[in-house]
Tab-separated table of C-alpha atoms in Angstrom:
chain	number	residue	atom	x	y	z
P	1	UNK	CA	3.092	34.174	-23.770
P	2	UNK	CA	5.861	31.580	-24.189
P	3	UNK	CA	6.293	28.654	-21.782
P	4	UNK	CA	8.933	25.907	-21.562
P	5	UNK	CA	8.183	22.597	-19.823
P	6	UNK	CA	10.991	20.131	-19.083
P	7	UNK	CA	9.486	16.679	-18.632
P	8	UNK	CA	6.854	15.106	-20.892
P	9	UNK	CA	5.393	12.683	-18.361
P	10	UNK	CA	1.884	12.887	-16.931
P	11	UNK	CA	2.552	16.210	-15.155
P	12	UNK	CA	4.241	17.792	-18.157
P	13	UNK	CA	1.538	16.745	-20.603
P	14	UNK	CA	-1.257	17.930	-18.304
P	15	UNK	CA	0.473	21.309	-17.939
P	16	UNK	CA	1.115	21.584	-21.670
P	17	UNK	CA	-2.479	20.793	-22.625
P	18	UNK	CA	-3.961	23.229	-20.088
P	19	UNK	CA	-1.592	26.095	-20.922
P	20	UNK	CA	-1.934	25.626	-24.688
P	21	UNK	CA	-5.711	25.720	-24.322
P	22	UNK	CA	-5.327	29.266	-22.989
P	23	UNK	CA	-3.635	30.266	-26.262
P	24	UNK	CA	-0.022	30.361	-25.055
P	25	UNK	CA	3.004	29.015	-26.953
P	26	UNK	CA	4.306	25.854	-25.290
P	27	UNK	CA	7.585	23.976	-25.780
P	28	UNK	CA	7.995	20.544	-24.147
P	29	UNK	CA	11.465	19.025	-23.664
P	30	UNK	CA	12.240	15.410	-22.734
P	31	UNK	CA	15.080	12.920	-23.241
P	32	UNK	CA	12.697	10.009	-23.767
P	33	UNK	CA	11.630	9.201	-27.307
P	34	UNK	CA	8.413	7.588	-26.025
P	35	UNK	CA	7.524	10.569	-23.804
P	36	UNK	CA	8.078	12.916	-26.750
P	37	UNK	CA	5.846	10.741	-28.923
P	38	UNK	CA	2.991	11.039	-26.412
P	39	UNK	CA	3.481	14.806	-26.090
P	40	UNK	CA	3.237	15.258	-29.861
P	41	UNK	CA	-0.454	14.368	-29.649
P	42	UNK	CA	-0.888	17.842	-28.117
P	43	UNK	CA	-0.792	21.062	-30.117
P	44	UNK	CA	2.654	22.023	-28.772
P	45	UNK	CA	6.274	22.065	-29.933
P	46	UNK	CA	8.168	18.979	-28.692
P	47	UNK	CA	11.975	18.808	-28.493
P	48	UNK	CA	13.908	15.623	-27.685
P	49	UNK	CA	16.883	16.535	-25.531
P	50	UNK	CA	18.365	17.159	-22.097
P	51	UNK	CA	16.554	19.950	-20.259
P	52	UNK	CA	19.605	20.922	-18.207
P	53	UNK	CA	21.827	21.674	-21.197
P	54	UNK	CA	22.203	25.470	-21.472
P	55	UNK	CA	22.895	25.176	-25.208
P	56	UNK	CA	19.562	23.456	-25.804
P	57	UNK	CA	17.630	25.916	-23.646
P	58	UNK	CA	19.282	28.891	-25.352
P	59	UNK	CA	18.324	27.458	-28.735
P	60	UNK	CA	14.692	27.520	-27.547
P	61	UNK	CA	14.971	31.245	-26.742
P	62	UNK	CA	14.688	30.727	-23.005
P	63	UNK	CA	15.227	34.461	-22.434
P	64	UNK	CA	12.011	35.108	-24.328
P	65	UNK	CA	10.016	32.708	-22.127
P	66	UNK	CA	7.836	33.910	-19.264
P	67	UNK	CA	7.434	30.633	-17.362
P	68	UNK	CA	9.640	27.570	-16.954
P	69	UNK	CA	8.355	24.319	-15.413
P	70	UNK	CA	10.697	21.413	-14.569
P	71	UNK	CA	8.581	18.341	-13.823
P	72	UNK	CA	10.713	15.268	-14.555
P	73	UNK	CA	11.018	12.381	-12.062
P	74	UNK	CA	14.553	13.543	-11.205
P	75	UNK	CA	14.782	16.200	-8.474
P	76	UNK	CA	18.316	17.247	-9.356
P	77	UNK	CA	17.392	17.768	-13.006
P	78	UNK	CA	14.386	19.855	-11.997
P	79	UNK	CA	16.335	22.073	-9.590
P	80	UNK	CA	19.285	22.612	-11.940
P	81	UNK	CA	17.022	23.305	-14.926
P	82	UNK	CA	15.090	25.919	-12.927
P	83	UNK	CA	18.345	27.524	-11.797
P	84	UNK	CA	19.427	27.935	-15.430
P	85	UNK	CA	15.994	29.277	-16.390
P	86	UNK	CA	15.952	31.793	-13.528
P	87	UNK	CA	19.304	33.199	-14.688
P	88	UNK	CA	17.599	33.812	-18.053
P	89	UNK	CA	14.774	35.742	-16.368
P	90	UNK	CA	11.996	33.114	-16.248
P	91	UNK	CA	9.473	32.497	-13.488
P	92	UNK	CA	10.260	28.963	-12.350
P	93	UNK	CA	8.544	25.986	-10.729
P	94	UNK	CA	10.008	22.571	-9.923
P	95	UNK	CA	8.436	19.255	-9.065
P	96	UNK	CA	10.261	17.852	-6.017
P	97	UNK	CA	9.642	14.193	-5.155
P	98	UNK	CA	10.227	12.710	-1.708
P	99	UNK	CA	9.782	14.280	1.707
P	100	UNK	CA	13.453	14.809	2.573
P	101	UNK	CA	13.677	18.022	0.531
P	102	UNK	CA	10.595	20.019	1.515
P	103	UNK	CA	7.992	19.854	4.289
P	104	UNK	CA	5.212	21.888	2.638
P	105	UNK	CA	3.005	21.175	-0.372
P	106	UNK	CA	4.226	24.397	-1.995
P	107	UNK	CA	7.630	25.545	-0.765
P	108	UNK	CA	9.864	28.570	-1.289
P	109	UNK	CA	12.893	26.793	0.134
P	110	UNK	CA	14.944	26.870	-3.072
P	111	UNK	CA	14.498	30.507	-4.111
P	112	UNK	CA	18.210	31.178	-3.540
P	113	UNK	CA	19.110	28.745	-6.322
P	114	UNK	CA	16.463	30.033	-8.717
P	115	UNK	CA	13.338	27.985	-7.938
P	116	UNK	CA	10.365	30.266	-7.272
P	117	UNK	CA	8.129	27.406	-6.143
P	118	UNK	CA	8.955	23.780	-5.296
P	119	UNK	CA	5.907	21.506	-5.443
P	120	UNK	CA	5.603	18.209	-3.527
P	121	UNK	CA	3.318	15.652	-5.238
P	122	UNK	CA	3.307	13.439	-2.131
P	123	UNK	CA	2.274	16.180	0.293
P	124	UNK	CA	-0.351	17.560	-2.097
P	125	UNK	CA	-2.053	14.216	-2.605
P	126	UNK	CA	-1.803	13.246	1.074
P	127	UNK	CA	-3.578	16.464	2.068
P	128	UNK	CA	-6.281	15.840	-0.548
P	129	UNK	CA	-6.839	12.252	0.620
P	130	UNK	CA	-7.142	13.307	4.265
P	131	UNK	CA	-9.491	16.139	3.348
P	132	UNK	CA	-11.725	13.746	1.410
P	133	UNK	CA	-11.692	11.045	4.083
P	134	UNK	CA	-12.605	13.372	6.939
P	135	UNK	CA	-15.681	14.848	5.209
P	136	UNK	CA	-18.261	12.027	5.059
P	137	UNK	CA	-19.664	11.388	1.562
P	138	UNK	CA	-17.246	13.887	-0.016
P	139	UNK	CA	-14.866	12.596	-2.700
P	140	UNK	CA	-13.433	15.902	-3.894
P	141	UNK	CA	-12.956	19.461	-2.704
P	142	UNK	CA	-11.771	22.720	-4.253
P	143	UNK	CA	-11.627	26.124	-2.582
P	144	UNK	CA	-12.525	29.200	-4.654
P	145	UNK	CA	-12.710	32.958	-4.263
P	146	UNK	CA	-10.138	33.098	-1.487
P	147	UNK	CA	-11.978	30.525	0.621
P	148	UNK	CA	-15.452	32.116	0.409
P	149	UNK	CA	-16.793	29.195	-1.652
P	150	UNK	CA	-16.015	25.491	-1.628
P	151	UNK	CA	-16.776	23.142	-4.492
P	152	UNK	CA	-17.378	19.689	-3.059
P	153	UNK	CA	-17.920	16.384	-4.855
P	154	UNK	CA	-20.498	14.329	-2.952
P	155	UNK	CA	-21.424	10.683	-3.507
P	156	UNK	CA	-25.139	9.836	-3.372
P	157	UNK	CA	-25.466	6.981	-0.882
P	158	UNK	CA	-28.124	4.254	-0.687
P	159	UNK	CA	-29.822	5.943	2.296
P	160	UNK	CA	-29.728	9.445	0.825
P	161	UNK	CA	-32.894	11.520	1.218
P	162	UNK	CA	-32.496	12.939	-2.290
P	163	UNK	CA	-32.061	9.616	-4.117
P	164	UNK	CA	-34.594	9.157	-6.965
P	165	UNK	CA	-35.867	12.728	-6.584
P	166	UNK	CA	-36.039	15.347	-9.302
P	167	UNK	CA	-33.832	18.362	-8.665
P	168	UNK	CA	-36.812	20.729	-8.723
P	169	UNK	CA	-38.333	18.734	-5.834
P	170	UNK	CA	-35.215	18.911	-3.627
P	171	UNK	CA	-35.063	21.592	-0.948
P	172	UNK	CA	-31.352	22.404	-1.145
P	173	UNK	CA	-29.917	24.304	1.845
P	174	UNK	CA	-29.284	28.063	1.452
P	175	UNK	CA	-25.928	28.897	-0.160
P	176	UNK	CA	-25.820	25.524	-1.936
P	177	UNK	CA	-26.009	25.082	-5.709
P	178	UNK	CA	-25.768	21.924	-7.790
P	179	UNK	CA	-23.455	22.418	-10.759
P	180	UNK	CA	-23.025	18.970	-12.297
P	181	UNK	CA	-23.857	15.293	-11.994
P	182	UNK	CA	-21.272	12.621	-12.835
P	183	UNK	CA	-23.002	9.367	-13.749
P	184	UNK	CA	-20.606	6.690	-14.948
P	185	UNK	CA	-18.687	8.284	-17.819
P	186	UNK	CA	-21.342	10.947	-18.401
P	187	UNK	CA	-21.174	14.543	-17.198
P	188	UNK	CA	-24.648	16.065	-16.847
P	189	UNK	CA	-25.239	19.797	-16.505
P	190	UNK	CA	-28.494	19.438	-14.570
P	191	UNK	CA	-31.918	20.939	-15.053
P	192	UNK	CA	-34.927	20.835	-12.751
P	193	UNK	CA	-36.337	17.664	-14.333
P	194	UNK	CA	-33.138	15.621	-13.913
P	195	UNK	CA	-33.359	12.850	-11.297
P	196	UNK	CA	-30.663	12.120	-8.700
P	197	UNK	CA	-29.658	8.442	-8.617
P	198	UNK	CA	-27.725	6.286	-6.175
P	199	UNK	CA	-23.953	6.323	-6.855
P	200	UNK	CA	-24.187	9.654	-8.695
P	201	UNK	CA	-21.408	12.101	-7.918
P	202	UNK	CA	-22.805	15.585	-7.321
P	203	UNK	CA	-20.539	18.580	-7.843
P	204	UNK	CA	-21.888	21.181	-5.463
P	205	UNK	CA	-20.964	24.789	-4.704
P	206	UNK	CA	-21.159	25.469	-0.964
P	207	UNK	CA	-20.891	28.835	0.769
P	208	UNK	CA	-19.723	27.794	4.255
P	209	UNK	CA	-19.602	24.924	6.767
P	210	UNK	CA	-23.213	25.136	7.969
P	211	UNK	CA	-24.751	24.575	4.517
P	212	UNK	CA	-22.221	21.788	3.945
P	213	UNK	CA	-23.416	19.998	7.100
P	214	UNK	CA	-27.042	20.358	5.976
P	215	UNK	CA	-26.100	18.912	2.584
P	216	UNK	CA	-24.451	15.946	4.299
P	217	UNK	CA	-27.708	15.231	6.159
P	218	UNK	CA	-29.610	15.166	2.862
P	219	UNK	CA	-27.053	12.692	1.532
P	220	UNK	CA	-27.437	10.395	4.547
P	221	UNK	CA	-23.744	10.608	5.440
P	222	UNK	CA	-22.258	9.706	8.812
P	223	UNK	CA	-21.297	12.571	11.099
P	224	UNK	CA	-17.719	11.431	11.657
P	225	UNK	CA	-15.084	9.107	10.248
P	226	UNK	CA	-13.593	7.052	13.091
P	227	UNK	CA	-11.536	4.210	11.580
P	228	UNK	CA	-9.372	4.197	8.452
P	229	UNK	CA	-7.119	1.556	6.897
P	230	UNK	CA	-4.114	2.735	4.871
P	231	UNK	CA	-2.577	0.128	2.572
P	232	UNK	CA	1.007	0.882	1.582
P	233	UNK	CA	3.668	2.320	3.915
P	234	UNK	CA	4.928	4.647	1.195
P	235	UNK	CA	5.759	8.298	1.809
P	236	UNK	CA	2.171	9.141	0.812
P	237	UNK	CA	0.699	6.449	3.077
P	238	UNK	CA	2.799	7.537	6.054
P	239	UNK	CA	1.833	11.177	5.541
P	240	UNK	CA	-1.869	10.263	5.281
P	241	UNK	CA	-1.666	8.183	8.480
P	242	UNK	CA	0.181	10.956	10.324
P	243	UNK	CA	-2.396	13.598	9.366
P	244	UNK	CA	-5.366	11.357	10.206
P	245	UNK	CA	-3.841	10.416	13.562
P	246	UNK	CA	-3.476	14.116	14.430
P	247	UNK	CA	-7.199	14.546	13.714
P	248	UNK	CA	-8.098	11.825	16.182
P	249	UNK	CA	-8.871	9.099	13.635
P	250	UNK	CA	-8.001	5.482	14.509
P	251	UNK	CA	-5.559	4.504	11.726
P	252	UNK	CA	-4.066	1.155	10.753
P	253	UNK	CA	-1.329	0.712	8.100
P	254	UNK	CA	-0.769	-2.549	6.215
P	255	UNK	CA	2.235	-3.241	3.980
P	256	UNK	CA	3.668	-6.501	2.620
P	257	UNK	CA	7.265	-5.261	3.012
P	258	UNK	CA	8.907	-5.728	6.429
P	259	UNK	CA	11.446	-3.018	5.621
P	260	UNK	CA	8.805	-0.418	4.762
P	261	UNK	CA	6.735	-1.496	7.748
P	262	UNK	CA	9.628	-0.996	10.180
P	263	UNK	CA	10.385	2.427	8.703
P	264	UNK	CA	6.735	3.444	9.047
P	265	UNK	CA	6.525	2.182	12.644
P	266	UNK	CA	9.528	4.332	13.590
P	267	UNK	CA	7.821	7.444	12.209
P	268	UNK	CA	4.318	6.687	13.489
P	269	UNK	CA	4.521	5.887	17.194
P	270	UNK	CA	0.749	5.953	17.770
P	271	UNK	CA	-0.324	4.100	14.608
P	272	UNK	CA	-0.591	0.312	14.306
P	273	UNK	CA	1.598	-0.972	11.450
P	274	UNK	CA	1.156	-4.534	10.167
P	275	UNK	CA	3.229	-6.655	7.795
P	276	UNK	CA	0.707	-8.441	5.555
P	277	UNK	CA	-0.705	-8.605	2.036
P	278	UNK	CA	-3.959	-6.642	1.833
P	279	UNK	CA	-4.998	-8.613	-1.260
P	280	UNK	CA	-5.669	-11.571	1.068
P	281	UNK	CA	-9.323	-11.345	2.102
P	282	UNK	CA	-8.586	-13.230	5.336
P	283	UNK	CA	-6.035	-10.579	6.293
P	284	UNK	CA	-8.541	-7.814	5.601
P	285	UNK	CA	-11.232	-9.481	7.716
P	286	UNK	CA	-8.819	-10.218	10.586
P	287	UNK	CA	-7.648	-6.607	10.610
P	288	UNK	CA	-11.150	-5.208	10.844
P	289	UNK	CA	-12.087	-4.219	7.293
P	290	UNK	CA	-15.774	-4.701	8.199
P	291	UNK	CA	-15.511	-1.896	10.767
P	292	UNK	CA	-13.586	0.594	8.617
P	293	UNK	CA	-15.159	3.857	7.489
P	294	UNK	CA	-12.592	4.379	4.723
P	295	UNK	CA	-9.618	2.772	3.009
P	296	UNK	CA	-6.801	4.498	1.139
P	297	UNK	CA	-4.483	2.313	-0.927
P	298	UNK	CA	-1.237	4.220	-1.432
P	299	UNK	CA	1.227	1.573	-2.623
P	300	UNK	CA	3.534	2.149	-5.588
P	301	UNK	CA	1.493	-0.268	-7.725
P	302	UNK	CA	-1.582	1.124	-9.453
P	303	UNK	CA	-2.986	-2.372	-10.037
P	304	UNK	CA	-2.501	-3.300	-6.370
P	305	UNK	CA	-4.262	-0.123	-5.232
P	306	UNK	CA	-7.237	-0.727	-7.497
P	307	UNK	CA	-7.615	-4.375	-6.452
P	308	UNK	CA	-7.410	-3.625	-2.719
P	309	UNK	CA	-9.890	-0.755	-3.044
P	310	UNK	CA	-12.361	-2.974	-4.905
P	311	UNK	CA	-12.004	-5.662	-2.225
P	312	UNK	CA	-12.730	-3.052	0.433
P	313	UNK	CA	-15.913	-2.094	-1.423
P	314	UNK	CA	-16.983	-5.749	-1.461
P	315	UNK	CA	-16.704	-5.724	2.346
P	316	UNK	CA	-18.828	-2.605	2.668
P	317	UNK	CA	-16.246	0.131	3.208
P	318	UNK	CA	-18.105	3.360	2.463
P	319	UNK	CA	-15.217	5.336	0.992
P	320	UNK	CA	-12.264	3.916	-0.956
P	321	UNK	CA	-9.353	5.824	-2.455
P	322	UNK	CA	-6.672	4.419	-4.774
P	323	UNK	CA	-3.490	6.170	-5.875
P	324	UNK	CA	-3.199	6.091	-9.678
P	325	UNK	CA	-0.450	7.428	-11.911
P	326	UNK	CA	-1.965	7.288	-15.391
P	327	UNK	CA	-4.427	10.136	-15.838
P	328	UNK	CA	-6.037	8.376	-18.788
P	329	UNK	CA	-7.479	5.631	-16.560
P	330	UNK	CA	-8.605	7.860	-13.672
P	331	UNK	CA	-12.211	8.298	-14.823
P	332	UNK	CA	-12.478	4.627	-15.828
P	333	UNK	CA	-11.351	3.450	-12.380
P	334	UNK	CA	-13.944	5.652	-10.701
P	335	UNK	CA	-16.721	4.038	-12.745
P	336	UNK	CA	-16.041	0.524	-11.392
P	337	UNK	CA	-16.859	1.346	-7.764
P	338	UNK	CA	-13.795	3.117	-6.377
P	339	UNK	CA	-14.782	6.494	-4.958
P	340	UNK	CA	-11.617	8.406	-5.826
P	341	UNK	CA	-8.681	7.610	-8.092
P	342	UNK	CA	-6.202	10.061	-6.562
P	343	UNK	CA	-3.439	11.285	-8.862
P	344	UNK	CA	-0.330	13.001	-7.426
P	345	UNK	CA	0.523	14.073	-10.967
P	346	UNK	CA	-2.809	15.816	-11.541
P	347	UNK	CA	-2.582	17.544	-8.155
P	348	UNK	CA	0.913	18.782	-9.024
P	349	UNK	CA	-0.115	20.184	-12.399
P	350	UNK	CA	-3.172	21.888	-10.892
P	351	UNK	CA	-1.103	23.450	-8.107
P	352	UNK	CA	1.357	24.865	-10.634
P	353	UNK	CA	-1.438	26.272	-12.789
P	354	UNK	CA	-2.965	28.011	-9.771
P	355	UNK	CA	0.389	29.641	-9.000
P	356	UNK	CA	0.938	30.773	-12.610
P	357	UNK	CA	-1.772	33.428	-12.561
P	358	UNK	CA	-0.786	35.116	-15.834
P	359	UNK	CA	-1.252	31.820	-17.690
P	360	UNK	CA	-4.717	31.345	-16.244
P	361	UNK	CA	-6.374	34.798	-16.116
P	362	UNK	CA	-9.826	33.214	-16.108
P	363	UNK	CA	-8.854	30.982	-13.196
P	364	UNK	CA	-10.235	27.845	-14.827
P	365	UNK	CA	-10.165	25.234	-12.062
P	366	UNK	CA	-10.554	21.586	-13.144
P	367	UNK	CA	-12.962	19.445	-11.119
P	368	UNK	CA	-13.353	15.660	-11.144
P	369	UNK	CA	-10.167	15.144	-13.133
P	370	UNK	CA	-10.999	17.847	-15.668
P	371	UNK	CA	-14.438	16.536	-16.710
P	372	UNK	CA	-15.827	19.922	-15.742
P	373	UNK	CA	-14.298	23.300	-14.868
P	374	UNK	CA	-15.113	26.149	-12.519
P	375	UNK	CA	-14.427	29.570	-14.011
P	376	UNK	CA	-13.744	32.454	-11.649
P	377	UNK	CA	-14.510	35.773	-13.369
P	378	UNK	CA	-15.042	39.405	-12.385
P	379	UNK	CA	-17.727	41.521	-14.074
P	380	UNK	CA	-15.954	44.619	-15.420
P	381	UNK	CA	-17.660	47.935	-16.219
P	382	UNK	CA	-17.628	47.213	-19.963
P	383	UNK	CA	-18.529	43.518	-19.627
P	384	UNK	CA	-21.326	42.361	-22.000
P	385	UNK	CA	-23.204	40.872	-19.014
P	386	UNK	CA	-23.039	43.958	-16.773
P	387	UNK	CA	-26.602	45.047	-15.961
P	388	UNK	CA	-28.138	41.958	-17.563
P	389	UNK	CA	-30.047	39.228	-15.797
P	390	UNK	CA	-28.818	35.659	-15.829
P	391	UNK	CA	-31.569	34.755	-18.306
P	392	UNK	CA	-30.500	37.560	-20.673
P	393	UNK	CA	-26.792	36.740	-20.633
P	394	UNK	CA	-26.682	34.162	-23.467
P	395	UNK	CA	-24.534	31.740	-21.493
P	396	UNK	CA	-24.017	28.353	-23.198
P	397	UNK	CA	-26.584	25.727	-22.147
P	398	UNK	CA	-23.737	23.505	-20.908
P	399	UNK	CA	-22.898	25.969	-18.119
P	400	UNK	CA	-24.369	27.011	-14.770
P	401	UNK	CA	-23.598	30.135	-12.746
P	402	UNK	CA	-23.065	28.553	-9.345
P	403	UNK	CA	-22.490	31.597	-7.154
P	404	UNK	CA	-21.869	35.337	-7.138
P	405	UNK	CA	-19.755	37.085	-4.514
P	406	UNK	CA	-21.008	40.666	-4.176
P	407	UNK	CA	-19.468	42.997	-1.579
P	408	UNK	CA	-18.309	39.985	0.420
P	409	UNK	CA	-21.701	38.251	0.427
P	410	UNK	CA	-22.462	34.936	-1.286
P	411	UNK	CA	-25.460	34.890	-3.639
P	412	UNK	CA	-26.891	31.717	-5.184
P	413	UNK	CA	-28.426	33.319	-8.294
P	414	UNK	CA	-31.729	32.736	-10.076
P	415	UNK	CA	-32.693	33.667	-13.636
P	416	UNK	CA	-33.757	37.201	-12.701
P	417	UNK	CA	-30.526	38.012	-10.819
P	418	UNK	CA	-28.693	40.935	-12.465
P	419	UNK	CA	-24.929	40.999	-12.857
P	420	UNK	CA	-23.299	44.109	-11.391
P	421	UNK	CA	-19.880	45.654	-11.915
P	422	UNK	CA	-17.416	44.121	-9.463
P	423	UNK	CA	-19.332	40.847	-9.054
P	424	UNK	CA	-17.107	37.795	-8.646
P	425	UNK	CA	-18.816	35.023	-10.599
P	426	UNK	CA	-18.246	31.268	-10.358
P	427	UNK	CA	-19.519	29.240	-13.296
P	428	UNK	CA	-19.612	25.471	-13.854
P	429	UNK	CA	-18.766	24.677	-17.475
P	430	UNK	CA	-17.769	21.717	-19.627
P	431	UNK	CA	-14.214	21.930	-20.952
P	432	UNK	CA	-15.306	22.482	-24.556
P	433	UNK	CA	-17.466	25.490	-23.580
P	434	UNK	CA	-14.786	27.466	-21.666
P	435	UNK	CA	-14.085	29.835	-24.564
P	436	UNK	CA	-17.810	30.409	-25.161
P	437	UNK	CA	-18.299	31.480	-21.529
P	438	UNK	CA	-15.242	33.724	-21.749
P	439	UNK	CA	-16.772	35.464	-24.785
P	440	UNK	CA	-19.975	36.196	-22.841
P	441	UNK	CA	-18.074	37.862	-19.996
C-alpha cells in the first residue's frame, strides 16, 4: 500500500517509521532541507517540495496512494493538501493546531473540504495528562479490545507492598497481568524470578476498574488526587485545568506572562491563575507546592517544563508531567525523575495510526513511547496457534500473552491455556520482535 505524508517533523517521521515497518511504501514531502535530511534516516522516499502544489503531488502518483497525511505546523497547508488529496481519491487526515478550529480530539468537521479526520494535538495530550493525573500512581494508559482491557503504566512508589518482591511471590489481583518492567533505559520482559524495585514502571494489563483499584492498593497509591498545579497558561495548560476543574480537582495555574495569565483567567472562572515564574523556588513554596499531588508543566519551552518538573520532584510532588516536543529525548527525560514526558506529537501520530486500520492490521499499539508494543490479534481457523497451548506456541521469549478475550470474557492465560478459533489475543512484545509474533499467529 502506498502512503504520502506531507510534513517531515516529529509527527511525520513517527508516522513514516511506523507505517514503513508494516511493509508499506511511504513518501515524505517537506519544504525544509533540514527536515528532509532527518527523514532520510528512515527507509522511505523523501521529496523536498511544497505539499500543496498539485504538480508535485501528481508527480508522486497521488491517485495511486491509499492514505494521505498532512502533518505540518501550518493548518492551512494541512487542510488544503488534504483537499487536493481527497479529489485524487485518497483517505485523508490532517493535523490541526490550536483550539479555535475543532473542539474534539478527533473531528469530522472538515469532511466537506476533503479531510476525513482532523486531529488536535493539544486536545489529545490534554486528555492524556488529565487521565494520568486522576489515576494515582498511573503514568500511562491505553485502551484495547474496544474498552474490554486497559493497559496501564504504574510507578512503583516507596511505600508499595510489592517493592523488592519477586514476581512469583506477588499475589496479583484477578484479571491483572504484568507485561513489562521499565527500569531506567532498560525494558524487561519479566519472569517469575525478576524483582520489582522502587521507581520501576510496570506496564500492566487490567480487565476492569475493580482489579485496577486492587492494583493501586498493592502499589501504595493514594485514593484520590485533590490538588494540582499547572505551569504554563498555554492552550494545553488551559484545557488541562478546565478538565481537572470539572472533575472536582483544586487547580492552580502559574504563568510568567501577564497577557497569557489574563487570557486564562477569562476562560477559567473557577481556577486560580497567578502571574509568576515557577522556576523560583520561593514562588513554588508560597503557592503550595508542598501540598500538591501532581504538577503538569505545559509551557512552550521544553527546557522550562523539565526544570519546573524536576523542582517539583525535589519538593515531594508525587506525580510530575512535562510537555516535550522532541521524541528522541522523551525516554531520557523520564529516567531523571520526571514521571511522564508527554508528547503532543507522539499522541497525534498514534491517533492517526489507530484510525488508519488498513495500515495497521495487527493493531500494534505503542506503549511507553514505543519501547514496547501491544499486539491485538484474532486466532483464525487456520492459525498456527489454533488448538495449541501457550507453551506449545513457539512465541519469542521477548513477548508475553497478556490477555485473551473469549466470547466476551477476559482470560489471563497460563502456559496450559489453549488458543481457540475466534480468540482475541493481546500480546506484549518488544518492537524488534513484532514480525516474529506475527509469524506465529
